[in-house]
Amino acid sequence: MSDIGEWFRSIPLITRYWFAASIAVPFIGKLGLIDFRNLMLFSELVFSRFQIWRPVTATFYFPITPNTGFLYLVNLYFLYHYSTRLETGAFDGRPADYVFMLLFNWICIVVSSHPHPDLLMIPMIMSVLYVWAQFNKDMIVSFWFGTRFKAHYLPWVILAFNFIIGGSFVNELTGNLVGHLYFFLMFKYPMDLGGRSFLSTPEFLYRFFPNRRGGVSGFGAPPSRRPAPQEHAGGGGGGGGGGGRHNWGQGFRLGGE
């Protein structure tokens, strides 16, 4: 048990709480302590009865059944793996910026899912995975069955994979599009295309989540280019640094395997 405790405490703070909630909430529902099945009444409950916590519980909830258990475990692994890599890589020492990314993605997913949300857990995870893939777009990742390709394609491969085992791709597509919107507005448009910056982390988040290293808030100028390493990822990809044709994000190294 001590090994499990040490492993859990080694998970970066924000990912740790997200990961724990994504285990606790589904199992609370599975045990029948709280009935989450009426999450599908999202529009009525939130906007008519003002039960504003519904979008939050929908983010962590997943209906665990014999048919969905494997899909749940796969996405739980993606959450742990890619959120950890992103929080300790591109956002290392900048928890406020990482929280802002999660909040921005979450709001976009909630708005795009209204009035008929399905499961907000999957699009949230996919939005984070998409951002990670953009920071590491030229990294060669190994997926299941020995397939190898650039990380840039990983979100779309996982979309197809989840469609095969789960029968739907709407949640994955929503996450990919939201992740693309965040990355484009925060990095590609202002840094690569020379446009104005539309997104910036609110100052109050820096008061709650101060930077752990010296320097100004935010990301500043894009770092210099680094060569792209290779990576093995039996569950669909993993950590490591990123390379690419563009300057944005090229100097981030996401916890090399």
PDB file of C-alpha atoms in Angstrom:
ATOM      1  CA  MET A   1       0.000   0.000   0.000  1.00  0.00           C
ATOM      2  CA  SER A   2       2.899   2.344   0.698  1.00  0.00           C
ATOM      3  CA  ASP A   3       4.073   1.940  -2.898  1.00  0.00           C
ATOM      4  CA  ILE A   4       0.630   2.893  -4.172  1.00  0.00           C
ATOM      5  CA  GLY A   5       0.578   5.896  -1.867  1.00  0.00           C
ATOM      6  CA  GLU A   6       4.006   7.036  -3.021  1.00  0.00           C
ATOM      7  CA  TRP A   7       2.982   6.614  -6.662  1.00  0.00           C
ATOM      8  CA  PHE A   8      -0.215   8.609  -6.095  1.00  0.00           C
ATOM      9  CA  ARG A   9       1.663  11.421  -4.346  1.00  0.00           C
ATOM     10  CA  SER A  10       4.141  11.518  -7.221  1.00  0.00           C
ATOM     11  CA  ILE A  11       1.381  12.546  -9.640  1.00  0.00           C
ATOM     12  CA  PRO A  12       1.483  16.329 -10.197  1.00  0.00           C
ATOM     13  CA  LEU A  13      -1.069  18.216  -8.110  1.00  0.00           C
ATOM     14  CA  ILE A  14      -3.746  19.167 -10.647  1.00  0.00           C
ATOM     15  CA  THR A  15      -3.628  15.832 -12.457  1.00  0.00           C
ATOM     16  CA  ARG A  16      -3.733  14.054  -9.098  1.00  0.00           C
ATOM     17  CA  TYR A  17      -7.041  15.638  -8.069  1.00  0.00           C
ATOM     18  CA  TRP A  18      -8.540  15.210 -11.537  1.00  0.00           C
ATOM     19  CA  PHE A  19      -7.465  11.557 -11.623  1.00  0.00           C
ATOM     20  CA  ALA A  20      -8.804  10.884  -8.116  1.00  0.00           C
ATOM     21  CA  ALA A  21     -12.166  12.525  -8.859  1.00  0.00           C
ATOM     22  CA  SER A  22     -12.460  10.520 -12.076  1.00  0.00           C
ATOM     23  CA  ILE A  23     -12.137   7.340 -10.012  1.00  0.00           C
ATOM     24  CA  ALA A  24     -14.241   8.392  -7.010  1.00  0.00           C
ATOM     25  CA  VAL A  25     -17.272   9.818  -8.828  1.00  0.00           C
ATOM     26  CA  PRO A  26     -17.914   6.804 -11.127  1.00  0.00           C
ATOM     27  CA  PHE A  27     -17.536   4.370  -8.233  1.00  0.00           C
ATOM     28  CA  ILE A  28     -19.877   6.411  -6.042  1.00  0.00           C
ATOM     29  CA  GLY A  29     -22.405   6.140  -8.849  1.00  0.00           C
ATOM     30  CA  LYS A  30     -21.675   2.432  -9.310  1.00  0.00           C
ATOM     31  CA  LEU A  31     -22.307   1.778  -5.616  1.00  0.00           C
ATOM     32  CA  GLY A  32     -25.599   3.653  -5.814  1.00  0.00           C
ATOM     33  CA  LEU A  33     -24.648   6.233  -3.187  1.00  0.00           C
ATOM     34  CA  ILE A  34     -25.566   9.011  -5.628  1.00  0.00           C
ATOM     35  CA  ASP A  35     -27.659   8.607  -8.757  1.00  0.00           C
ATOM     36  CA  PHE A  36     -25.835  10.248 -11.653  1.00  0.00           C
ATOM     37  CA  ARG A  37     -28.123   8.818 -14.324  1.00  0.00           C
ATOM     38  CA  ASN A  38     -30.152  12.011 -14.539  1.00  0.00           C
ATOM     39  CA  LEU A  39     -27.103  13.827 -15.882  1.00  0.00           C
ATOM     40  CA  MET A  40     -28.859  13.480 -19.231  1.00  0.00           C
ATOM     41  CA  LEU A  41     -31.433  15.998 -17.939  1.00  0.00           C
ATOM     42  CA  PHE A  42     -28.578  18.486 -17.994  1.00  0.00           C
ATOM     43  CA  SER A  43     -30.445  21.393 -19.611  1.00  0.00           C
ATOM     44  CA  GLU A  44     -33.449  21.243 -17.278  1.00  0.00           C
ATOM     45  CA  LEU A  45     -31.420  20.672 -14.121  1.00  0.00           C
ATOM     46  CA  VAL A  46     -28.848  23.411 -14.766  1.00  0.00           C
ATOM     47  CA  PHE A  47     -30.863  26.127 -16.440  1.00  0.00           C
ATOM     48  CA  SER A  48     -34.308  25.548 -14.913  1.00  0.00           C
ATOM     49  CA  ARG A  49     -33.460  24.266 -11.432  1.00  0.00           C
ATOM     50  CA  PHE A  50     -30.059  25.999 -11.194  1.00  0.00           C
ATOM     51  CA  GLN A  51     -28.193  22.828 -10.216  1.00  0.00           C
ATOM     52  CA  ILE A  52     -24.948  24.327 -11.444  1.00  0.00           C
ATOM     53  CA  TRP A  53     -22.821  21.492 -10.102  1.00  0.00           C
ATOM     54  CA  ARG A  54     -24.141  19.171 -12.832  1.00  0.00           C
ATOM     55  CA  PRO A  55     -21.503  20.162 -15.427  1.00  0.00           C
ATOM     56  CA  VAL A  56     -18.798  19.406 -12.834  1.00  0.00           C
ATOM     57  CA  THR A  57     -20.086  15.952 -11.923  1.00  0.00           C
ATOM     58  CA  ALA A  58     -20.636  15.205 -15.618  1.00  0.00           C
ATOM     59  CA  THR A  59     -16.942  15.929 -16.169  1.00  0.00           C
ATOM     60  CA  PHE A  60     -15.846  13.227 -13.732  1.00  0.00           C
ATOM     61  CA  TYR A  61     -18.656  10.699 -14.186  1.00  0.00           C
ATOM     62  CA  PHE A  62     -18.506   7.600 -16.383  1.00  0.00           C
ATOM     63  CA  PRO A  63     -21.110   4.815 -16.353  1.00  0.00           C
ATOM     64  CA  ILE A  64     -19.137   1.677 -15.498  1.00  0.00           C
ATOM     65  CA  THR A  65     -20.792  -1.415 -16.973  1.00  0.00           C
ATOM     66  CA  PRO A  66     -19.460  -4.697 -18.374  1.00  0.00           C
ATOM     67  CA  ASN A  67     -19.663  -3.106 -21.834  1.00  0.00           C
ATOM     68  CA  THR A  68     -17.994   0.211 -20.947  1.00  0.00           C
ATOM     69  CA  GLY A  69     -15.461  -0.849 -18.308  1.00  0.00           C
ATOM     70  CA  PHE A  70     -12.581  -1.273 -20.751  1.00  0.00           C
ATOM     71  CA  LEU A  71     -13.265   2.081 -22.418  1.00  0.00           C
ATOM     72  CA  TYR A  72     -13.307   3.716 -18.979  1.00  0.00           C
ATOM     73  CA  LEU A  73      -9.938   2.223 -18.032  1.00  0.00           C
ATOM     74  CA  VAL A  74      -8.387   3.261 -21.354  1.00  0.00           C
ATOM     75  CA  ASN A  75      -9.517   6.855 -20.952  1.00  0.00           C
ATOM     76  CA  LEU A  76      -8.429   6.872 -17.303  1.00  0.00           C
ATOM     77  CA  TYR A  77      -4.982   5.853 -18.487  1.00  0.00           C
ATOM     78  CA  PHE A  78      -4.990   8.622 -21.101  1.00  0.00           C
ATOM     79  CA  LEU A  79      -5.959  11.131 -18.391  1.00  0.00           C
ATOM     80  CA  TYR A  80      -3.116  10.082 -16.101  1.00  0.00           C
ATOM     81  CA  HIS A  81      -0.528   9.732 -18.852  1.00  0.00           C
ATOM     82  CA  TYR A  82      -1.049  12.864 -20.914  1.00  0.00           C
ATOM     83  CA  SER A  83      -2.176  15.246 -18.206  1.00  0.00           C
ATOM     84  CA  THR A  84       0.919  14.294 -16.213  1.00  0.00           C
ATOM     85  CA  ARG A  85       3.159  14.830 -19.238  1.00  0.00           C
ATOM     86  CA  LEU A  86       1.581  18.183 -20.012  1.00  0.00           C
ATOM     87  CA  GLU A  87       1.570  19.451 -16.423  1.00  0.00           C
ATOM     88  CA  THR A  88       5.217  18.486 -15.875  1.00  0.00           C
ATOM     89  CA  GLY A  89       6.334  19.499 -19.371  1.00  0.00           C
ATOM     90  CA  ALA A  90       4.955  22.493 -21.247  1.00  0.00           C
ATOM     91  CA  PHE A  91       3.216  23.778 -18.102  1.00  0.00           C
ATOM     92  CA  ASP A  92       5.947  22.828 -15.636  1.00  0.00           C
ATOM     93  CA  GLY A  93       6.083  25.414 -12.849  1.00  0.00           C
ATOM     94  CA  ARG A  94       2.982  27.179 -14.246  1.00  0.00           C
ATOM     95  CA  PRO A  95      -0.026  25.597 -12.525  1.00  0.00           C
ATOM     96  CA  ALA A  96      -2.205  28.684 -13.083  1.00  0.00           C
ATOM     97  CA  ASP A  97      -1.701  28.418 -16.850  1.00  0.00           C
ATOM     98  CA  TYR A  98      -2.581  24.734 -16.744  1.00  0.00           C
ATOM     99  CA  VAL A  99      -5.713  25.375 -14.678  1.00  0.00           C
ATOM    100  CA  PHE A 100      -6.720  28.079 -17.146  1.00  0.00           C
ATOM    101  CA  MET A 101      -6.316  25.666 -20.048  1.00  0.00           C
ATOM    102  CA  LEU A 102      -8.532  23.122 -18.280  1.00  0.00           C
ATOM    103  CA  LEU A 103     -11.138  25.776 -17.455  1.00  0.00           C
ATOM    104  CA  PHE A 104     -11.170  27.108 -21.015  1.00  0.00           C
ATOM    105  CA  ASN A 105     -11.525  23.621 -22.483  1.00  0.00           C
ATOM    106  CA  TRP A 106     -14.197  22.689 -19.941  1.00  0.00           C
ATOM    107  CA  ILE A 107     -16.319  25.770 -20.653  1.00  0.00           C
ATOM    108  CA  CYS A 108     -16.080  25.189 -24.402  1.00  0.00           C
ATOM    109  CA  ILE A 109     -17.048  21.530 -23.985  1.00  0.00           C
ATOM    110  CA  VAL A 110     -20.009  22.368 -21.736  1.00  0.00           C
ATOM    111  CA  VAL A 111     -21.256  25.006 -24.174  1.00  0.00           C
ATOM    112  CA  SER A 112     -20.791  22.771 -27.220  1.00  0.00           C
ATOM    113  CA  SER A 113     -22.517  19.855 -25.468  1.00  0.00           C
ATOM    114  CA  HIS A 114     -25.628  21.830 -24.517  1.00  0.00           C
ATOM    115  CA  PRO A 115     -28.464  20.841 -24.469  1.00  0.00           C
ATOM    116  CA  HIS A 116     -27.674  17.124 -24.822  1.00  0.00           C
ATOM    117  CA  PRO A 117     -24.357  16.327 -23.159  1.00  0.00           C
ATOM    118  CA  ASP A 118     -23.215  12.740 -23.125  1.00  0.00           C
ATOM    119  CA  LEU A 119     -20.047  12.216 -21.084  1.00  0.00           C
ATOM    120  CA  LEU A 120     -17.844  15.221 -20.473  1.00  0.00           C
ATOM    121  CA  MET A 121     -14.982  13.088 -19.156  1.00  0.00           C
ATOM    122  CA  ILE A 122     -13.925  11.850 -22.596  1.00  0.00           C
ATOM    123  CA  PRO A 123     -13.866  15.220 -24.413  1.00  0.00           C
ATOM    124  CA  MET A 124     -11.943  16.795 -21.516  1.00  0.00           C
ATOM    125  CA  ILE A 125      -9.302  14.074 -21.656  1.00  0.00           C
ATOM    126  CA  MET A 126      -9.104  14.270 -25.437  1.00  0.00           C
ATOM    127  CA  SER A 127      -8.690  18.046 -25.363  1.00  0.00           C
ATOM    128  CA  VAL A 128      -5.636  17.659 -23.104  1.00  0.00           C
ATOM    129  CA  LEU A 129      -4.260  14.831 -25.223  1.00  0.00           C
ATOM    130  CA  TYR A 130      -4.675  16.995 -28.334  1.00  0.00           C
ATOM    131  CA  VAL A 131      -2.691  19.849 -26.793  1.00  0.00           C
ATOM    132  CA  TRP A 132       0.063  17.409 -25.788  1.00  0.00           C
ATOM    133  CA  ALA A 133       0.156  16.038 -29.333  1.00  0.00           C
ATOM    134  CA  GLN A 134       0.560  19.547 -30.762  1.00  0.00           C
ATOM    135  CA  PHE A 135       3.521  20.264 -28.502  1.00  0.00           C
ATOM    136  CA  ASN A 136       5.080  16.982 -29.666  1.00  0.00           C
ATOM    137  CA  LYS A 137       3.693  16.786 -33.193  1.00  0.00           C
ATOM    138  CA  ASP A 138       6.776  15.313 -34.872  1.00  0.00           C
ATOM    139  CA  MET A 139       7.560  12.789 -32.146  1.00  0.00           C
ATOM    140  CA  ILE A 140       7.215   9.188 -33.333  1.00  0.00           C
ATOM    141  CA  VAL A 141       4.866   7.296 -31.007  1.00  0.00           C
ATOM    142  CA  SER A 142       4.141   3.592 -30.897  1.00  0.00           C
ATOM    143  CA  PHE A 143       0.519   2.589 -30.548  1.00  0.00           C
ATOM    144  CA  TRP A 144      -1.011  -0.828 -30.049  1.00  0.00           C
ATOM    145  CA  PHE A 145      -0.238  -3.686 -32.427  1.00  0.00           C
ATOM    146  CA  GLY A 146       3.143  -2.141 -33.238  1.00  0.00           C
ATOM    147  CA  THR A 147       1.809   0.780 -35.274  1.00  0.00           C
ATOM    148  CA  ARG A 148       4.102   3.834 -35.374  1.00  0.00           C
ATOM    149  CA  PHE A 149       3.259   7.354 -36.479  1.00  0.00           C
ATOM    150  CA  LYS A 150       3.803  10.993 -35.578  1.00  0.00           C
ATOM    151  CA  ALA A 151       2.142  12.245 -32.389  1.00  0.00           C
ATOM    152  CA  HIS A 152       0.296  14.801 -34.505  1.00  0.00           C
ATOM    153  CA  TYR A 153      -2.025  11.991 -35.640  1.00  0.00           C
ATOM    154  CA  LEU A 154      -2.486  10.426 -32.198  1.00  0.00           C
ATOM    155  CA  PRO A 155      -5.779  12.183 -31.243  1.00  0.00           C
ATOM    156  CA  TRP A 156      -7.358  11.023 -34.501  1.00  0.00           C
ATOM    157  CA  VAL A 157      -6.064   7.474 -34.126  1.00  0.00           C
ATOM    158  CA  ILE A 158      -7.547   7.356 -30.628  1.00  0.00           C
ATOM    159  CA  LEU A 159     -10.819   8.749 -31.984  1.00  0.00           C
ATOM    160  CA  ALA A 160     -10.985   5.827 -34.411  1.00  0.00           C
ATOM    161  CA  PHE A 161      -9.884   3.374 -31.699  1.00  0.00           C
ATOM    162  CA  ASN A 162     -12.576   4.536 -29.252  1.00  0.00           C
ATOM    163  CA  PHE A 163     -15.142   4.397 -32.046  1.00  0.00           C
ATOM    164  CA  ILE A 164     -14.260   0.753 -32.649  1.00  0.00           C
ATOM    165  CA  ILE A 165     -14.487  -0.273 -28.987  1.00  0.00           C
ATOM    166  CA  GLY A 166     -17.207   2.183 -27.924  1.00  0.00           C
ATOM    167  CA  GLY A 167     -19.305   2.764 -31.027  1.00  0.00           C
ATOM    168  CA  SER A 168     -19.179   6.576 -30.983  1.00  0.00           C
ATOM    169  CA  PHE A 169     -16.749   9.337 -31.877  1.00  0.00           C
ATOM    170  CA  VAL A 170     -18.712  12.520 -30.992  1.00  0.00           C
ATOM    171  CA  ASN A 171     -17.057  12.978 -27.592  1.00  0.00           C
ATOM    172  CA  GLU A 172     -13.574  12.406 -29.007  1.00  0.00           C
ATOM    173  CA  LEU A 173     -14.228  14.789 -31.896  1.00  0.00           C
ATOM    174  CA  THR A 174     -15.497  17.466 -29.502  1.00  0.00           C
ATOM    175  CA  GLY A 175     -12.346  17.137 -27.381  1.00  0.00           C
ATOM    176  CA  ASN A 176     -10.069  17.353 -30.411  1.00  0.00           C
ATOM    177  CA  LEU A 177     -11.805  20.462 -31.731  1.00  0.00           C
ATOM    178  CA  VAL A 178     -11.729  22.190 -28.346  1.00  0.00           C
ATOM    179  CA  GLY A 179      -8.053  21.303 -27.868  1.00  0.00           C
ATOM    180  CA  HIS A 180      -7.319  22.711 -31.327  1.00  0.00           C
ATOM    181  CA  LEU A 181      -9.186  25.925 -30.494  1.00  0.00           C
ATOM    182  CA  TYR A 182      -7.161  26.427 -27.310  1.00  0.00           C
ATOM    183  CA  PHE A 183      -3.827  25.665 -28.934  1.00  0.00           C
ATOM    184  CA  PHE A 184      -4.545  27.878 -31.934  1.00  0.00           C
ATOM    185  CA  LEU A 185      -5.654  30.883 -29.871  1.00  0.00           C
ATOM    186  CA  MET A 186      -2.997  30.531 -27.161  1.00  0.00           C
ATOM    187  CA  PHE A 187       0.059  29.511 -29.194  1.00  0.00           C
ATOM    188  CA  LYS A 188      -0.179  29.120 -32.951  1.00  0.00           C
ATOM    189  CA  TYR A 189      -1.977  32.341 -33.896  1.00  0.00           C
ATOM    190  CA  PRO A 190      -0.020  34.797 -31.704  1.00  0.00           C
ATOM    191  CA  MET A 191       3.364  33.024 -31.819  1.00  0.00           C
ATOM    192  CA  ASP A 192       3.493  31.393 -35.232  1.00  0.00           C
ATOM    193  CA  LEU A 193       1.243  33.654 -37.299  1.00  0.00           C
ATOM    194  CA  GLY A 194       2.071  36.929 -35.553  1.00  0.00           C
ATOM    195  CA  GLY A 195      -1.525  37.678 -34.560  1.00  0.00           C
ATOM    196  CA  ARG A 196      -2.885  39.219 -31.408  1.00  0.00           C
ATOM    197  CA  SER A 197      -3.248  37.170 -28.249  1.00  0.00           C
ATOM    198  CA  PHE A 198      -6.867  36.339 -27.527  1.00  0.00           C
ATOM    199  CA  LEU A 199      -6.260  34.225 -24.436  1.00  0.00           C
ATOM    200  CA  SER A 200      -4.353  34.996 -21.256  1.00  0.00           C
ATOM    201  CA  THR A 201      -4.466  33.499 -17.800  1.00  0.00           C
ATOM    202  CA  PRO A 202      -6.431  35.701 -15.360  1.00  0.00           C
ATOM    203  CA  GLU A 203      -4.292  37.247 -12.637  1.00  0.00           C
ATOM    204  CA  PHE A 204      -6.446  35.820  -9.841  1.00  0.00           C
ATOM    205  CA  LEU A 205      -5.395  32.309 -10.865  1.00  0.00           C
ATOM    206  CA  TYR A 206      -1.757  33.247 -10.246  1.00  0.00           C
ATOM    207  CA  ARG A 207      -2.722  34.229  -6.707  1.00  0.00           C
ATOM    208  CA  PHE A 208      -4.235  30.799  -6.095  1.00  0.00           C
ATOM    209  CA  PHE A 209      -1.633  28.897  -8.128  1.00  0.00           C
ATOM    210  CA  PRO A 210       1.618  30.906  -8.093  1.00  0.00           C
ATOM    211  CA  ASN A 211       4.428  29.997 -10.444  1.00  0.00           C
ATOM    212  CA  ARG A 212       6.968  27.686  -8.874  1.00  0.00           C
ATOM    213  CA  ARG A 213       9.874  29.207 -10.777  1.00  0.00           C
ATOM    214  CA  GLY A 214      11.139  32.709 -11.417  1.00  0.00           C
ATOM    215  CA  GLY A 215       9.970  34.814 -14.337  1.00  0.00           C
ATOM    216  CA  VAL A 216       6.825  36.533 -15.511  1.00  0.00           C
ATOM    217  CA  SER A 217       3.391  34.991 -15.804  1.00  0.00           C
ATOM    218  CA  GLY A 218       2.453  33.312 -19.051  1.00  0.00           C
ATOM    219  CA  PHE A 219       4.551  31.563 -21.644  1.00  0.00           C
ATOM    220  CA  GLY A 220       6.495  34.388 -23.272  1.00  0.00           C
ATOM    221  CA  ALA A 221       8.379  33.762 -26.490  1.00  0.00           C
ATOM    222  CA  PRO A 222       8.378  30.296 -28.063  1.00  0.00           C
ATOM    223  CA  PRO A 223      11.566  28.355 -27.311  1.00  0.00           C
ATOM    224  CA  SER A 224      14.146  27.178 -29.785  1.00  0.00           C
ATOM    225  CA  ARG A 225      13.786  24.024 -31.836  1.00  0.00           C
ATOM    226  CA  ARG A 226      14.885  20.609 -30.609  1.00  0.00           C
ATOM    227  CA  PRO A 227      15.173  17.344 -32.526  1.00  0.00           C
ATOM    228  CA  ALA A 228      12.211  14.983 -32.147  1.00  0.00           C
ATOM    229  CA  PRO A 229      12.870  11.862 -30.054  1.00  0.00           C
ATOM    230  CA  GLN A 230      10.976   8.613 -30.350  1.00  0.00           C
ATOM    231  CA  GLU A 231       8.656   7.119 -27.824  1.00  0.00           C
ATOM    232  CA  HIS A 232       6.989   3.838 -27.013  1.00  0.00           C
ATOM    233  CA  ALA A 233       3.420   4.026 -25.751  1.00  0.00           C
ATOM    234  CA  GLY A 234       1.666   0.723 -25.365  1.00  0.00           C
ATOM    235  CA  GLY A 235      -1.536   2.469 -24.355  1.00  0.00           C
ATOM    236  CA  GLY A 236      -1.397   5.094 -27.045  1.00  0.00           C
ATOM    237  CA  GLY A 237       1.662   7.305 -26.595  1.00  0.00           C
ATOM    238  CA  GLY A 238       3.445   8.933 -23.697  1.00  0.00           C
ATOM    239  CA  GLY A 239       5.944  11.468 -22.486  1.00  0.00           C
ATOM    240  CA  GLY A 240       8.988  12.910 -24.063  1.00  0.00           C
ATOM    241  CA  GLY A 241      10.093  16.101 -25.730  1.00  0.00           C
ATOM    242  CA  GLY A 242       8.663  17.506 -28.924  1.00  0.00           C
ATOM    243  CA  GLY A 243      10.020  18.740 -32.206  1.00  0.00           C
ATOM    244  CA  GLY A 244       8.370  20.267 -35.238  1.00  0.00           C
ATOM    245  CA  ARG A 245       8.463  22.638 -38.144  1.00  0.00           C
ATOM    246  CA  HIS A 246       7.217  25.588 -36.111  1.00  0.00           C
ATOM    247  CA  ASN A 247       8.857  27.497 -33.313  1.00  0.00           C
ATOM    248  CA  TRP A 248       5.982  27.356 -30.854  1.00  0.00           C
ATOM    249  CA  GLY A 249       6.366  24.671 -28.270  1.00  0.00           C
ATOM    250  CA  GLN A 250       9.542  23.166 -29.662  1.00  0.00           C
ATOM    251  CA  GLY A 251      11.650  23.601 -26.525  1.00  0.00           C
ATOM    252  CA  PHE A 252       9.238  21.906 -24.134  1.00  0.00           C
ATOM    253  CA  ARG A 253      10.302  18.483 -22.990  1.00  0.00           C
ATOM    254  CA  LEU A 254       7.479  16.438 -21.556  1.00  0.00           C
ATOM    255  CA  GLY A 255       9.021  14.009 -19.119  1.00  0.00           C
ATOM    256  CA  GLY A 256      11.007  11.725 -21.413  1.00  0.00           C
ATOM    257  CA  GLU A 257      10.451   8.023 -21.012  1.00  0.00           C
TER     258      GLU A 257
END
